[in-house]
Tab-separated table of C-alpha atoms in Angstrom:
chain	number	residue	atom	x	y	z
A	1121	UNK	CA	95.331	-158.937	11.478
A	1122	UNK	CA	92.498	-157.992	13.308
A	1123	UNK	CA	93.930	-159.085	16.766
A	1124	UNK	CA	97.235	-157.366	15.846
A	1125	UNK	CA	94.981	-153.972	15.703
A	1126	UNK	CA	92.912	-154.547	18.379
A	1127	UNK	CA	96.372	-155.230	20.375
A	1128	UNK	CA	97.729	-152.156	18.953
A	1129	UNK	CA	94.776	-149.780	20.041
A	1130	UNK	CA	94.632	-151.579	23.650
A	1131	UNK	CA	98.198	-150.378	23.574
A	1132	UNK	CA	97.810	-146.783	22.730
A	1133	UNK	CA	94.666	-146.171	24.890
A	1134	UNK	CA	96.364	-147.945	27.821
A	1135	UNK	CA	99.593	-145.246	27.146
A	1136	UNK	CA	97.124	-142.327	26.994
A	1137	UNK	CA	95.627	-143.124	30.037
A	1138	UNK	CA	98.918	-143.587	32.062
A	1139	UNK	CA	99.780	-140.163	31.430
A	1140	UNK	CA	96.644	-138.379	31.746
A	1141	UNK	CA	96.914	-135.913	34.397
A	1142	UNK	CA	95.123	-137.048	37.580
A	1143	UNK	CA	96.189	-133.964	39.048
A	1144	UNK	CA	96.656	-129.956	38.218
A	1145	UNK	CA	96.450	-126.400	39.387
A	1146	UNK	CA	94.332	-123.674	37.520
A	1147	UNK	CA	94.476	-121.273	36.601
A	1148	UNK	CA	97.637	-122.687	34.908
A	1149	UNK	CA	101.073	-125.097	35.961
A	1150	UNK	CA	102.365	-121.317	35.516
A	1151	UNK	CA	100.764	-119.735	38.481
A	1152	UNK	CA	100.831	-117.023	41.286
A	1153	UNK	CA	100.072	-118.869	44.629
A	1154	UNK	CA	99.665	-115.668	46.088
A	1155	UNK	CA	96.425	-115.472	44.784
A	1156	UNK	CA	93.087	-117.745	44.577
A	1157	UNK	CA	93.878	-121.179	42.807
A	1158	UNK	CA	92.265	-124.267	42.198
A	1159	UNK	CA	93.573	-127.902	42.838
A	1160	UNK	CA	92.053	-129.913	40.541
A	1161	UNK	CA	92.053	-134.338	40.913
A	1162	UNK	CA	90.204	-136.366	38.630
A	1163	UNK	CA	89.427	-139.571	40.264
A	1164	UNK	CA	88.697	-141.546	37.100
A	1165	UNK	CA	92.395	-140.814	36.647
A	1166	UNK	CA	93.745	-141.691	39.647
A	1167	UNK	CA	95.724	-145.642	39.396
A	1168	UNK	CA	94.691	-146.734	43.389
A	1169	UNK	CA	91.579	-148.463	43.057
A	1170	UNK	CA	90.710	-148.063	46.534
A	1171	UNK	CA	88.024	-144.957	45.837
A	1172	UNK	CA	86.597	-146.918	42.824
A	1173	UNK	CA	83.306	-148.042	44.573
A	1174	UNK	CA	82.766	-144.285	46.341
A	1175	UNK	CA	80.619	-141.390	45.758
A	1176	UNK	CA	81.665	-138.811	48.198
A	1177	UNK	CA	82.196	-136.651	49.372
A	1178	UNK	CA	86.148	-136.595	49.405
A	1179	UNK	CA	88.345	-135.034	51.295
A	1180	UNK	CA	92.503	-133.638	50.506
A	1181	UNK	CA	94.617	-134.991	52.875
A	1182	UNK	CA	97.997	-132.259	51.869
A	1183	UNK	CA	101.734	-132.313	53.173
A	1184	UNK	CA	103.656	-130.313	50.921
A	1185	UNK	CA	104.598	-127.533	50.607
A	1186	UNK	CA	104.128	-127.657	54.625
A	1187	UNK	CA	102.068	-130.083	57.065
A	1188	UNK	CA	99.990	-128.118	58.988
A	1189	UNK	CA	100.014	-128.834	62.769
A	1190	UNK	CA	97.418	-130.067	64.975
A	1191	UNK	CA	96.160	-126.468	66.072
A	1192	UNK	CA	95.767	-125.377	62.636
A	1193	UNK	CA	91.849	-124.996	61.311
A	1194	UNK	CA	93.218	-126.512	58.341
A	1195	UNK	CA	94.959	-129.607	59.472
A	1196	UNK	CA	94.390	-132.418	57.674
A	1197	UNK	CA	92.733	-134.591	59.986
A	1198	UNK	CA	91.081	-134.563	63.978
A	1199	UNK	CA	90.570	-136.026	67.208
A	1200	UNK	CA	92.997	-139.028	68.273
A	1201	UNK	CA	92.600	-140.965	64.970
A	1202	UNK	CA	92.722	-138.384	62.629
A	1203	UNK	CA	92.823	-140.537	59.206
A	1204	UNK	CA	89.283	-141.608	60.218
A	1205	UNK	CA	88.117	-138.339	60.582
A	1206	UNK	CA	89.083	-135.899	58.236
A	1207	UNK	CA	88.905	-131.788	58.632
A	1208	UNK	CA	85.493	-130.320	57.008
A	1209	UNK	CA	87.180	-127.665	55.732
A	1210	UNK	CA	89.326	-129.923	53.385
A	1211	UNK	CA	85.940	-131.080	52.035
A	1212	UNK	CA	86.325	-131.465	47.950
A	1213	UNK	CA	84.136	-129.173	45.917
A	1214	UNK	CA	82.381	-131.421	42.868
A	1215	UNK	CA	82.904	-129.792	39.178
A	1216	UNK	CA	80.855	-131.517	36.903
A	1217	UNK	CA	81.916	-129.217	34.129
A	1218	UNK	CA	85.230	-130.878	33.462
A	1219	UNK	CA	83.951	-134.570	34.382
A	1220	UNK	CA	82.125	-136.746	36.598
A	1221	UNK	CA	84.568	-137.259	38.913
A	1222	UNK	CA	86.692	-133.884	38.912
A	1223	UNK	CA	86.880	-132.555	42.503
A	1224	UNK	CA	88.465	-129.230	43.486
A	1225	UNK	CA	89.717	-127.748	46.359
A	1226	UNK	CA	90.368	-123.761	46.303
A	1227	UNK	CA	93.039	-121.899	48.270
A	1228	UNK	CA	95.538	-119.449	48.441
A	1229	UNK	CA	98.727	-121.656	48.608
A	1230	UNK	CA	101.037	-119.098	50.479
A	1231	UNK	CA	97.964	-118.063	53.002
A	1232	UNK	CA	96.641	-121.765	53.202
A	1233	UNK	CA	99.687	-123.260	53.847
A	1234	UNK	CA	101.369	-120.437	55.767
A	1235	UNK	CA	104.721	-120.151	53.222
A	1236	UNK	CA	106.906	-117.963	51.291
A	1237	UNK	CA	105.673	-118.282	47.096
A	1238	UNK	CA	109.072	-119.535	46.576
A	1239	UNK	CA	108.358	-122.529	48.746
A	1240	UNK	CA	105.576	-123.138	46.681
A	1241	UNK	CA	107.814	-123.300	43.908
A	1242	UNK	CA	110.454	-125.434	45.263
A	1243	UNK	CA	108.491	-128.043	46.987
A	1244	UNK	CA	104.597	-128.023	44.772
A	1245	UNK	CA	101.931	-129.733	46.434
A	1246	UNK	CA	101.111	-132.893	47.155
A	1247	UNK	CA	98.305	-134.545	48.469
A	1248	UNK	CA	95.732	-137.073	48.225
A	1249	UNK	CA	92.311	-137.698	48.095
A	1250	UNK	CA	90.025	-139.931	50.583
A	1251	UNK	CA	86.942	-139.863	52.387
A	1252	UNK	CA	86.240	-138.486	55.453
A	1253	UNK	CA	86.818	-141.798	56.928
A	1254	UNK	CA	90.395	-143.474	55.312
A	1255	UNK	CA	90.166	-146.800	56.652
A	1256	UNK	CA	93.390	-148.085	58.452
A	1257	UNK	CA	93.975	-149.029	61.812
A	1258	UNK	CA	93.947	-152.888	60.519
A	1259	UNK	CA	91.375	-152.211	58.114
A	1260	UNK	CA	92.232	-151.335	53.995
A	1261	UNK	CA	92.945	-147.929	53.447
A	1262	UNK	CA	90.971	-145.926	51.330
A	1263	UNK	CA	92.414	-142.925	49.560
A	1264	UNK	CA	94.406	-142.095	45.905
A	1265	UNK	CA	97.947	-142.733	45.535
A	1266	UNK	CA	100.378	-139.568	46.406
A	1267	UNK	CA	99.265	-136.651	44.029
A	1268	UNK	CA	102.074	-134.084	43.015
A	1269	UNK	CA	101.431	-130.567	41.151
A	1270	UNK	CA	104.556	-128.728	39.718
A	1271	UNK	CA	103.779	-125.246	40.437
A	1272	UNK	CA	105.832	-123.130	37.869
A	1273	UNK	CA	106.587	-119.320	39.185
A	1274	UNK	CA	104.969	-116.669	36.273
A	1275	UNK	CA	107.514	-114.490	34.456
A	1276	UNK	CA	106.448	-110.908	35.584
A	1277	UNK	CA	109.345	-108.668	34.471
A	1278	UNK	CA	109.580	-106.940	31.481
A	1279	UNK	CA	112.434	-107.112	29.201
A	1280	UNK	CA	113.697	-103.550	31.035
A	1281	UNK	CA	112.385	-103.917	34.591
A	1282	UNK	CA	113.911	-102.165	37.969
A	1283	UNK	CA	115.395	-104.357	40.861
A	1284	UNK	CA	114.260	-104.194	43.318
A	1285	UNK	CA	110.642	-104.570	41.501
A	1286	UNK	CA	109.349	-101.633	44.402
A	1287	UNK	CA	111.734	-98.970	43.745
A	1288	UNK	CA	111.857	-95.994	45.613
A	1289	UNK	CA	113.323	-92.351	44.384
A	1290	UNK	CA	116.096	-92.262	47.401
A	1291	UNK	CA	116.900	-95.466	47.765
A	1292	UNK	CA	119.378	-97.654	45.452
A	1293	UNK	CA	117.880	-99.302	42.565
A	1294	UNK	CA	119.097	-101.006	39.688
A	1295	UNK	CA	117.560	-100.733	36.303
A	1296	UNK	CA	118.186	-104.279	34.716
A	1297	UNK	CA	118.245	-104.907	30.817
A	1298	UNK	CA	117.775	-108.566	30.144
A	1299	UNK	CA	119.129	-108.216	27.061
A	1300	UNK	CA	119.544	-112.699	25.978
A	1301	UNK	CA	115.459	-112.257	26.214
A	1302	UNK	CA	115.416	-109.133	23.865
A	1303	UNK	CA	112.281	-109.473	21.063
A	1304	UNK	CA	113.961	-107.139	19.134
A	1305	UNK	CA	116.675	-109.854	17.737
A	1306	UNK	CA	118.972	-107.520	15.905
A	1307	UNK	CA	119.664	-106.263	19.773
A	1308	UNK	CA	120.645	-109.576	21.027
A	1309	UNK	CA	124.376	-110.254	22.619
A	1310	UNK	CA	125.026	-106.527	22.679
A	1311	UNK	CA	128.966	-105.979	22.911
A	1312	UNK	CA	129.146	-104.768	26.757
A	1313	UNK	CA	130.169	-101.288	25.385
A	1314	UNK	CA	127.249	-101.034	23.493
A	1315	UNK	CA	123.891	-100.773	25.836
A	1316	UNK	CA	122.593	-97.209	26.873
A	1317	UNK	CA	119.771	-96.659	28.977
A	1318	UNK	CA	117.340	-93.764	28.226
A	1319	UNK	CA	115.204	-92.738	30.851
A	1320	UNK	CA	112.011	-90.486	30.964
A	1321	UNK	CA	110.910	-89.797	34.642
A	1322	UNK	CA	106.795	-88.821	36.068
A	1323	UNK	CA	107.581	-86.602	38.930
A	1324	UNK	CA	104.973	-86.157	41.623
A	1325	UNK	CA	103.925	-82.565	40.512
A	1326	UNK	CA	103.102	-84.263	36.632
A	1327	UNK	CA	106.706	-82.407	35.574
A	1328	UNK	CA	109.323	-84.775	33.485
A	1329	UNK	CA	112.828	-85.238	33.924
A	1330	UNK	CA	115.476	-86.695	31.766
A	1331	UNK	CA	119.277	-87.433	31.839
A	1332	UNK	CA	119.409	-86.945	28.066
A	1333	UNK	CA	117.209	-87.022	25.255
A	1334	UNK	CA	116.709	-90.128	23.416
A	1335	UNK	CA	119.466	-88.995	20.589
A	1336	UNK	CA	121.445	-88.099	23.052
A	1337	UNK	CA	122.112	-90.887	25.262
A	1338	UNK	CA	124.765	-92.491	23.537
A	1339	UNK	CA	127.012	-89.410	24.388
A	1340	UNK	CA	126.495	-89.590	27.829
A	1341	UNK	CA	128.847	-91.800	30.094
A	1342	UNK	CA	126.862	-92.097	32.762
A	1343	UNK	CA	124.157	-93.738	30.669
A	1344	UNK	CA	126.255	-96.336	29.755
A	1345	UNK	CA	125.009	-99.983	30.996
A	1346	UNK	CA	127.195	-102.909	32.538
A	1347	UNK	CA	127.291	-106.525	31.297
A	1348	UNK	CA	126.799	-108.782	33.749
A	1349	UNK	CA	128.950	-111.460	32.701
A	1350	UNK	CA	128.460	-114.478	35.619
A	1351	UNK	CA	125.676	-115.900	38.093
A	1352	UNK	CA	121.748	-115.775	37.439
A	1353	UNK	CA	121.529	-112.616	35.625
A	1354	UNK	CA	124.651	-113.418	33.123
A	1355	UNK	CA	123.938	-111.869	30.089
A	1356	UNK	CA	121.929	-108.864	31.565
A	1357	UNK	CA	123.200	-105.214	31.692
A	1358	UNK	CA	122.654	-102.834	34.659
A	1359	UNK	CA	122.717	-99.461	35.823
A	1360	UNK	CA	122.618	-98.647	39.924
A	1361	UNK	CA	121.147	-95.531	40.937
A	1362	UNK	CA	119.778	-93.313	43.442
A	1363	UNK	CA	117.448	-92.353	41.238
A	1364	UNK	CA	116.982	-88.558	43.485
A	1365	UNK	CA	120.638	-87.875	42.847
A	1366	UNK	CA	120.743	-89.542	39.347
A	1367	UNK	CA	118.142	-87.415	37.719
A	1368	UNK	CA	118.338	-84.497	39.942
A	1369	UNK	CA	114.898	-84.845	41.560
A	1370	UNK	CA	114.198	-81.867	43.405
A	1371	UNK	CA	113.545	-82.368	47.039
A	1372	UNK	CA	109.322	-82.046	48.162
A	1373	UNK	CA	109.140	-84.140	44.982
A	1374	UNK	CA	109.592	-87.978	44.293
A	1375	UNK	CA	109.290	-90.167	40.944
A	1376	UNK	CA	105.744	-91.437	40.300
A	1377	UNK	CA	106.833	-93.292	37.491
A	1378	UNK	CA	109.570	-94.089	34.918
A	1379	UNK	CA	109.691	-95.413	31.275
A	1380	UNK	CA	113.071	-96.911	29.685
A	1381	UNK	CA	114.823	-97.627	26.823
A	1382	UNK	CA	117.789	-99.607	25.596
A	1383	UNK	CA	119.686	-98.603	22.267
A	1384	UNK	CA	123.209	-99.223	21.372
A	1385	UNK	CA	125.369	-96.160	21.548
A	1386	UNK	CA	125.280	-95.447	17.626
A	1387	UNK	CA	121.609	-95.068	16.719
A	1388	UNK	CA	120.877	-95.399	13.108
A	1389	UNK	CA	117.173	-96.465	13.162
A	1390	UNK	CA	114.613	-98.985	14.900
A	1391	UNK	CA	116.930	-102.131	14.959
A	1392	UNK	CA	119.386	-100.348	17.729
A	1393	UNK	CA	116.490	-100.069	20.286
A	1394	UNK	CA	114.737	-102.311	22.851
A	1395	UNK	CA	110.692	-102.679	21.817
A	1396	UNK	CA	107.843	-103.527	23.658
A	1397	UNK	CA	109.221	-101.826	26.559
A	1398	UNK	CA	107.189	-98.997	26.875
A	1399	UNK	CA	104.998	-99.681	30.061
A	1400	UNK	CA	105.700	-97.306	32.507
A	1401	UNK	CA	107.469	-98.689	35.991
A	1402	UNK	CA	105.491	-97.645	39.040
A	1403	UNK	CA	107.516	-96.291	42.027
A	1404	UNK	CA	107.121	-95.893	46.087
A	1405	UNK	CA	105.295	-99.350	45.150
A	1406	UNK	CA	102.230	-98.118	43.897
B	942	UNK	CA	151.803	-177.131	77.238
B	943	UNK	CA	148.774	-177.469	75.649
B	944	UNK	CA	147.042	-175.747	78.256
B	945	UNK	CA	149.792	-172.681	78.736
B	946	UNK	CA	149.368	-172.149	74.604
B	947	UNK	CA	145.114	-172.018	75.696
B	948	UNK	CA	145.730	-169.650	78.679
B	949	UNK	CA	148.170	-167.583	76.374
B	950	UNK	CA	145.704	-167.126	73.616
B	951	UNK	CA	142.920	-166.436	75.322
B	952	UNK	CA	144.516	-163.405	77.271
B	953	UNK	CA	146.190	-162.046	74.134
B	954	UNK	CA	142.605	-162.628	72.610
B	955	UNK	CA	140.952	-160.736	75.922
B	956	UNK	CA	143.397	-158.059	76.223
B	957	UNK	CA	143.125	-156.933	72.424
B	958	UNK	CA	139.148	-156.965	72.613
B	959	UNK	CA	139.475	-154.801	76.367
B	960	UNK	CA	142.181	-152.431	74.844
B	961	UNK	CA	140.484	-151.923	71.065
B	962	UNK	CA	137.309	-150.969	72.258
B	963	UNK	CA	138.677	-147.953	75.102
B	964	UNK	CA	137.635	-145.170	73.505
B	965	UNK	CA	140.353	-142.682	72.579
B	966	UNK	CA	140.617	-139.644	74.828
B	967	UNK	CA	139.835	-136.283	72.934
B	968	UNK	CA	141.960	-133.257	73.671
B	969	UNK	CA	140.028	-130.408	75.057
B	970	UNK	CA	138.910	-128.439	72.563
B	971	UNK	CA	138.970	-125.463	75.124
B	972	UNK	CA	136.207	-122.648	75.557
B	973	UNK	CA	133.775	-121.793	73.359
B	974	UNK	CA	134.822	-118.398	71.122
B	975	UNK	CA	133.568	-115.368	71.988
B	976	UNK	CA	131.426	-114.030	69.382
B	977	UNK	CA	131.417	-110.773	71.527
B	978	UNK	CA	135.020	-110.415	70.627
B	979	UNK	CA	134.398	-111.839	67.873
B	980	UNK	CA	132.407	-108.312	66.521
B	981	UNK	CA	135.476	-106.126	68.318
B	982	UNK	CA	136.958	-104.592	64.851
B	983	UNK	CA	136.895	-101.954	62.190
B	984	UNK	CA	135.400	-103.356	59.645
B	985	UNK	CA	135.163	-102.228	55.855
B	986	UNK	CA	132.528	-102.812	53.336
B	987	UNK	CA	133.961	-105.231	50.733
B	988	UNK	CA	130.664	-106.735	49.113
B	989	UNK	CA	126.840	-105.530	48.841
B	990	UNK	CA	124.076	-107.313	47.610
B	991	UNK	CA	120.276	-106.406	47.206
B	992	UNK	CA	117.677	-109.314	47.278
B	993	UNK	CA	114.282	-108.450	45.491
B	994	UNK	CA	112.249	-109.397	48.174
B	995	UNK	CA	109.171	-108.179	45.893
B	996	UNK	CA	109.619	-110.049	43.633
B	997	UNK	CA	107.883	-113.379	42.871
B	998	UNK	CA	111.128	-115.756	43.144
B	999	UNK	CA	113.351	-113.366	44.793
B	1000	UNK	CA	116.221	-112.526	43.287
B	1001	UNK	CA	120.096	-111.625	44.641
B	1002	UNK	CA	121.914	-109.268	42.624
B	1003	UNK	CA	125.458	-107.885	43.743
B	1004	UNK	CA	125.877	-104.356	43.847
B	1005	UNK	CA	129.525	-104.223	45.080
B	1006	UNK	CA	130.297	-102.261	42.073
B	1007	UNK	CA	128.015	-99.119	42.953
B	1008	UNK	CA	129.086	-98.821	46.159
B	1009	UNK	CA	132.786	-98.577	44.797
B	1010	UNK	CA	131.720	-95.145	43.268
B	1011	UNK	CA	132.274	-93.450	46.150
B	1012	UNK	CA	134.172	-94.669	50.015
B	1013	UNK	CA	133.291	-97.704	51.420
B	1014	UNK	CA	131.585	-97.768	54.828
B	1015	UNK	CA	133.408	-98.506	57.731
B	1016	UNK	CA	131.889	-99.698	60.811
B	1017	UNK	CA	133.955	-99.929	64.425
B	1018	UNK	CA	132.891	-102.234	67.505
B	1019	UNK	CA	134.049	-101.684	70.652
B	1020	UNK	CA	133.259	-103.519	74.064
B	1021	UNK	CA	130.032	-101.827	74.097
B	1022	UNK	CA	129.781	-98.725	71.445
B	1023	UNK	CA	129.393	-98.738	67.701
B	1024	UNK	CA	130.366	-96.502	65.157
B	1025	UNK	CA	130.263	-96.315	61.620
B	1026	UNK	CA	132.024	-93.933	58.730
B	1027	UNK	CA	129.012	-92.968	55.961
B	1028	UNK	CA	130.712	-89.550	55.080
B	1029	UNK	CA	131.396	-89.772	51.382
B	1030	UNK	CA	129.517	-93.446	51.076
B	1031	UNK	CA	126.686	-94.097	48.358
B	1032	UNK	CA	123.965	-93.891	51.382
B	1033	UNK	CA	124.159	-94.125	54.869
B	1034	UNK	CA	122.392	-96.889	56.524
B	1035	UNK	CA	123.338	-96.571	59.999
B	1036	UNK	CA	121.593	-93.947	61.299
B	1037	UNK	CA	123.747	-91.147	62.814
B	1038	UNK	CA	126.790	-93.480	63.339
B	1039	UNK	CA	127.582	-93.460	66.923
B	1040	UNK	CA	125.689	-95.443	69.700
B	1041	UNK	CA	125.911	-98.626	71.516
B	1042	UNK	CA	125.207	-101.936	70.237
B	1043	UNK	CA	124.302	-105.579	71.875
B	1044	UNK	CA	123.584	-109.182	70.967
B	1045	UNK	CA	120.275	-110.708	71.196
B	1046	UNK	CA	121.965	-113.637	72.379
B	1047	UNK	CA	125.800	-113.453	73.649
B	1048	UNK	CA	126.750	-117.149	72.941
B	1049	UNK	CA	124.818	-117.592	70.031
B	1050	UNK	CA	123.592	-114.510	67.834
B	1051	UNK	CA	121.439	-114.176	65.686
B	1052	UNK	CA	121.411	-109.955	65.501
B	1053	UNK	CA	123.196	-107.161	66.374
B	1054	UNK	CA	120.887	-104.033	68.122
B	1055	UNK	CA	121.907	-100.617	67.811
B	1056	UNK	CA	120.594	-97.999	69.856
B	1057	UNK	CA	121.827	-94.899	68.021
B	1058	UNK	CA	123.093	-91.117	69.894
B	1059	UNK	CA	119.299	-90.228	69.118
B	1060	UNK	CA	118.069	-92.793	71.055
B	1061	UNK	CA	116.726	-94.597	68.002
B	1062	UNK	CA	116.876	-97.835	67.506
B	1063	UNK	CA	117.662	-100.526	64.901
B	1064	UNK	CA	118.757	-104.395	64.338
B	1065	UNK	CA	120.469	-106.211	62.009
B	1066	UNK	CA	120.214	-109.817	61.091
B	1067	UNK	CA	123.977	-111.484	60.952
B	1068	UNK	CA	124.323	-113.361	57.987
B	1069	UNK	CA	127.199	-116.088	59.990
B	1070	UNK	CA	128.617	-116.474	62.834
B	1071	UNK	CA	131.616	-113.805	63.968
B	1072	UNK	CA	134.227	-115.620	66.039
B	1073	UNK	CA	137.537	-113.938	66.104
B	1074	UNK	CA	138.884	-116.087	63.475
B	1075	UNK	CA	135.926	-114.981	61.039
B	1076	UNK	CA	137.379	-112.971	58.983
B	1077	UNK	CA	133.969	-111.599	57.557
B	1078	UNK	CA	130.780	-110.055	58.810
B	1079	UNK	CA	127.752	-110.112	57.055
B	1080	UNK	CA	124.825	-107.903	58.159
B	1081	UNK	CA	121.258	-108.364	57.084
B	1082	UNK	CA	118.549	-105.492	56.757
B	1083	UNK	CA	115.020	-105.699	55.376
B	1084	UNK	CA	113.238	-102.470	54.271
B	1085	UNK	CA	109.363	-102.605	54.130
B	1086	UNK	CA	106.354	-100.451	52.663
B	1087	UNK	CA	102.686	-100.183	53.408
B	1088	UNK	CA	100.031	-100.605	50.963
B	1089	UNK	CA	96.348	-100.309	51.958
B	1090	UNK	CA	97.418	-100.588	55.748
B	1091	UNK	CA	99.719	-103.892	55.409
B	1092	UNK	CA	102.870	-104.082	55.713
B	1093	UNK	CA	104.972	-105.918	52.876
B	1094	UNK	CA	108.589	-106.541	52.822
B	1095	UNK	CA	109.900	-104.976	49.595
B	1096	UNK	CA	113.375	-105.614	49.711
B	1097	UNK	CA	116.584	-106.808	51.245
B	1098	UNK	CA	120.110	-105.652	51.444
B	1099	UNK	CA	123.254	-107.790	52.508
B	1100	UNK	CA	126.747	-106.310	53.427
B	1101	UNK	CA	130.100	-107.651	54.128
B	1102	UNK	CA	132.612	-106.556	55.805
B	1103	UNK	CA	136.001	-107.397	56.434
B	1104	UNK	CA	138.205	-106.709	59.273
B	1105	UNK	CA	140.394	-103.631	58.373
């Protein structure tokens, strides 16, 4: 009985140790790489033995999203054999605070690897670790296996948001309404004639505009929001504007900012409104 | 006999390898299509799309319907002069609609520049190549802004015509 335990435990540490996560990115897997991050290994993670006997320092050796090329400061490694000599400025930074052998390196991903955030996104990163000198060239190699971080793109719109995100007061811009996401629930799968848009406008000069008062809007046609019924935003109700002509902003004055609201077109209380809405959206990217 | 039956199947044998391996003669697939001809046409707007270039995974939303508020643009290429018909359109995005236009490359384009009556100037990406059988044209502009001194791309905006 006592064997049959032991067996068992062997078993479950063995499983917990398979998946731990050799690898990450902080601040979060949910993460703007257009702004500082951390890649994070921990080598008493890692399944290649080869670093086992090693104290440092360590180096990442990175292809994806991109390889850099030979002229770049950043390119993985130098000179004519360039896994025996890798770059100084992919040297690993020690952090003792999550473990004893936790290494980080710290980068922008879009600036460091000289790509769109979306290529982030689609490709993560991958790398591996090793010391300056990797072995090779007939002798073992020394380095990690591959290491690959999922990088997951952060949710920044609201439930109401404007698209495109920088909207301008003479150009065309769509107010969006992602309605499937709506955290008021009694709001959720609105019939497609039943989504208004109320609208409350910061001009430059501190003045307000509307197109109708709150009560109002259900009344007003031009209010009225379209269902978007196929594609990525199926679901989601719109309303295209020039915002200038659509509010009647006078000219020698622009929006500074706008705050919106979706009801249905009979209002009989808080359950036929969007909430948590309320932030105002910035325009002439501010 | 013997031998005439050896001789006989060893030239049928030759002259199917020699024959079966001749490559096949290709018709000519004649001259390359002129993508300069190609562009010769009115063309009217029959889709619009807006990419949100700001936006962390940028996002393409169609916008066809807005622009059906009001007339559709029309756009005319000639050997070597452009013109385009904004009266009565949503917004007019091509400048004061008369000037000449050019390729950046003649056989193989990648953009189409305008230099406007003013004398100002502007390009737009092509979305696909615009041989005379393509029946669409797809034109590509980015619009930018400037925040603390850099320039970032805010947004995109895709249009496509078709010939009229």
């Amino acid at each position: 009985m006592k064997k049959f335990i032991l067996f068992i435990s062997l078993c479950i540490i063995a499983i917990i140790n398979t998946n731990a996560q050799a690898a990450w990115i902080e601040p979060g897997p949910t993460t703007d790489v257009r702004s500082v991050c951390r890649i994070y290994v921990d080598l008493s993670k890692v399944t290649n033995p080869s670093l086992a006997g090693l104290t440092g320092p360590f180096y990442m050796w990175t292809w994806n999203p991109r390889e850099l090329p030979a002229n770049d400061a950043n390119v993985n490694g130098t000179g004519t054999q360039p896994w025996k000599n890798s770059n100084d400025n992919l040297k690993l930074t020690a952090d003792p605070t999550k473990g004893p052998k936790v290494y980080y390196y710290e980068m922008i991903p879009t600036d460091f690897y000289g790509v769109s955030q979306g290529d982030v996104y689609a490709k993560g990163i991958s790398f591996l670790v090793k010391p300056k000198d990797g072995g090779g060239y007939g002798a073992p190699d020394l380095k990690t296996e591959d290491l690959n971080i999922k990088v997951l793109a952060p949710i920044e719109r609201d439930t109401i948001y404007t698209l495109p995100k920088c909207a301008f007061t003479d150009e065309i811009v769509t107010v969006m309404y992602n309605n499937p996401v709506e955290r008021n629930v009694a709001m959720r799968n609105l019939d497609a004639n039943d989504c208004y848009l109320y609208a409350k406008i910061t001009l430059s000069d501190t003045t307000f505009l509307e197109k109708a008062g709150f009560f109002d809007v259900g009344t007003v046609p031009g209010l009225k929001m379209t269902k978007i019924t196929e594609g990525q935003f199926s679901g989601q109700f719109k309303l295209t504007m020039i915002p200038r002509e659509f509010f009647g902003v006078p000219s020698g004055k622009t929006i500074v900012s706008a705050q919106f609201i979706v009801r249905r077109q009979n209002y009989n209380g808080g359950i036929d409104r969007s909430v948590g809405n309320n932030d105002p959206k910035y325009f002439e990217c501010k | 006999m013997k031998r005439i039956l050896k001789f006989s199947v060893f030239f049928l044998l030759l002259s199917i390898s020699t024959f079966s391996c001749r490559p096949k003669k290709f018709n000519d697939i004649g001259n390359e299509p002129s993508k300069m001809q190609g562009l010769q046409a009115t063309w009217i707007l029959s889709h619009a799309y807006v990419i949100d270039e700001a936006a962390t995974s940028p996002d393409k939303l169609d916008i066809t319907d807005f622009y059906k508020t009001k007339t559709l643009p029309t756009i005319t290429f000639t050997e070597t002069n452009f013109t385009a018909v904004t009266s009565g359109t949503v917004k007019n995005y091509f400048g004061t609609g008369s000037g000449t236009w050019s390729f950046d490359n003649n056989s193989y384009p990648t953009s189409i520049r305008i230099n406007y009556s003013n004398n100002v100037k502007d390009t737009f990406l092509l979305g696909s190549t615009i041989r005379p059988t393509d029946a669409s044209l797809k034109l590509k502009k980015s619009f930018y802004y400037f925040k603390k001194g850099v320039k970032n791309i805010a947004y995109s905006y895709i249009w496509e015509f078709v010939r009229l």
